[in-house]
Amino acid sequence: MVDLLLGLQWGDEGKGKIVDVLTKDYDIIARFQGGPNAGHTLEFDGIKHVLHTIPSGIFHENAVNIVGNGVVIDPVIFKKELDNLEKFNIDIISKLFISRKAHLILPTHRLLDAASEAAKGKAKIGSTLKGIGPTYMDKTGRNGMRVGDLEFKDWKKKYRALADKHEAMIGFYNVDIQYNLAELEIEFFEAVSTLKQLKFIDSEEYIFKAQDQGKKILAEGAQGSLLDIDFGTYPYVTSSNTTAAGACTGLGVAPNKIGRVLGIFKAYTTRVGSGPFPTELFDNDGETMGRVGNEFGATTGRPRRCGWLDLVALKYAVQINGVTELMMMKGDVLSGFKYLKVCTAYNYNGEEISHLPYNIEAKNVTPIYKEMKGWDKDLTKLTSESEFPEELNEYIAFLEKELNVPIKIVSVGPDRTQTIHR
Ligand code: GDP
Ligand code: IMO
Ligand code: MG
């Protein structure tokens, strides 16, 4: 069986931290979609680590980490991640495997991302500029380069043809993008050499065998359900399926082999980049969440937009993914709020609705809130549920009732140890 861990909001829910906490119970941790647009943070022994492509199980001796076929890899960023890990003496060669079917992000994919965003002007997606959209476009357009191509002698020919085509495409955008491709290519080719030192595998086959042997596998999602290419707030989304089905296509896991679906959410909501966000706050409360929660993108450093918990959106994510248990993160950030608001329905063009409609732009949607009492107590030192303030218990009980799924983990700080199991 393969368990899934999925972000249920607009990303940055704390997936990296929880994967790290859970890895001791798994033999394999596998990423199945996204790429270096992800920034997964984990903290232990006073050190903070940010991973972009490498799965968050990498710090544990017991687990093998797989970058699956659904992932897009930028060798340049991947090499930097490896460099950052060097001082931790991890046996990367025997612990980190790459799917031959994963697609490669070329330097020109990054340039195309920048050109596309510049051409969109105010309507830009707010992409991380890592080349994600153009790389997945080449994948579905059947033009992409895959990790497995690097095993063939003539891979540079294929590279050249694709990069030349991209350069011509950049011209079509008619925007001012400055670049020196020759320099970018030196860096890229060097990084490809590093990537080639790793073990490339037919990851679906590896995972079939592991399942036969009764190995425990955890699929680590990137981004969140509301950034899903099909079910998110299109077009302000990423270019992959971030929801449960993405793990089937991104690893080769059959639907009937999926076990637990762990859904992770913040006790409030954040979003980085453009796009609608019904419960977004522009007042002191939003400012406090951002400041106390240190809400800055782990990949781009951009401030994250903050707002109250949106149960309409969360319920939608629970349904789409078939979430079997929930994990609530960053409850500690809400300590000190006199009251908390939870959005339980939308006023949608004058009508009260409790499902996520086609368009959730502010002009159509006004959130309807339930107000709840906040708690004063600092949660960051707590070690068990019995120490929870009454108001936090009420908050949790309300969410469980509304979502009809148990909250099994409450996270009260960024460190591995600040994790309370219920
Ligand atoms: P991911 O992309 O889902 O892995 O999440 P990010 O790493 O981008 O963002 C989550 C941020 O919140 C990171 O800085 C984490 O260290 C931090 N974090 C995770 N859980 C908690 C928590 O319970 N409380 C607080 N205060 N910070 C947390
Ligand atoms: P993790 O895995 C938060 C957002 C970008 C932008 C949109 C499209 O750390 O939760 P892209 O570069 O994918 O074309 O950007 O998606 N985005 C994320 N937001 N967390 C992420 O990943 C994200 N990955 C992409 O900000 O709005
Ligand atoms: Mg992140």
Coordinates of C-alpha atoms and ligand atoms in Angstrom, one line a residue, residues 10-13 15 31 35 37-40 113 125-133 221-224 227 236-239 271-274 298-300 302 304, ligand 2:
W10 CA -2.4 26.8 -1.7
G11 CA 0.8 25.1 -0.7
D12 CA 3.3 25.7 2.2
E13 CA 1.1 23.8 4.7
K15 CA 4.5 19.1 4.2
R31 CA 7.9 12.8 -4.8
G35 CA 9.6 20.4 -9.1
N37 CA 8.7 25.5 -7.4
A38 CA 8.3 23.6 -4.1
G39 CA 10.1 24.6 -1.0
H40 CA 9.8 22.1 1.8
D113 CA 8.5 31.1 -17.9
I125 CA 0.3 33.9 -12.5
G126 CA 3.0 34.9 -10.0
S127 CA 4.9 31.8 -11.0
T128 CA 8.1 30.9 -9.1
L129 CA 9.9 31.4 -12.4
K130 CA 11.5 28.0 -12.2
G131 CA 10.3 26.9 -15.6
I132 CA 7.5 24.6 -14.4
G133 CA 4.8 25.6 -16.8
G221 CA 2.9 15.9 -2.5
A222 CA 4.1 19.3 -3.5
Q223 CA 2.0 22.5 -3.7
G224 CA -1.6 22.1 -2.6
L227 CA -3.0 24.9 -7.1
Y236 CA -3.7 30.8 -11.1
V237 CA -2.4 27.3 -10.5
T238 CA 0.6 25.2 -11.1
S239 CA 1.0 22.8 -14.1
R271 CA -1.2 31.9 -0.6
V272 CA 1.8 33.1 -2.5
G273 CA 1.5 34.4 -6.0
S274 CA -1.5 35.8 -7.8
A298 CA 10.7 29.0 1.0
T299 CA 11.5 29.1 -2.7
T300 CA 11.2 32.8 -3.7
R302 CA 8.0 36.5 -1.4
R304 CA 2.7 35.1 1.6
Ligands
IMO2 P1 5.2 23.9 -1.9 O1 5.4 22.5 -2.4 C1 3.2 27.7 -2.6 C2 2.5 28.9 -6.7 C3 3.2 30.0 -7.3 C4 2.2 30.6 -8.3 C5 1.7 29.3 -8.9 C6 2.3 28.8 -10.1 O2 6.3 24.5 -1.2 O3 3.9 24.0 -1.1 P2 4.7 27.7 -10.8 O4 6.1 28.1 -10.4 O5 4.3 26.4 -10.2 O6 4.3 27.9 -12.2 O7 3.7 28.8 -10.0 O8 1.8 28.3 -7.9 N1 3.3 27.8 -6.1 C7 3.4 27.5 -4.8 N2 2.9 28.2 -3.8 N3 3.9 26.5 -2.4 C8 4.4 25.9 -3.4 O9 5.0 24.7 -3.3 C9 4.2 26.4 -4.7 N4 4.6 26.0 -6.0 C10 4.0 26.9 -6.8 O10 3.5 31.0 -6.2 O11 1.2 31.3 -7.6

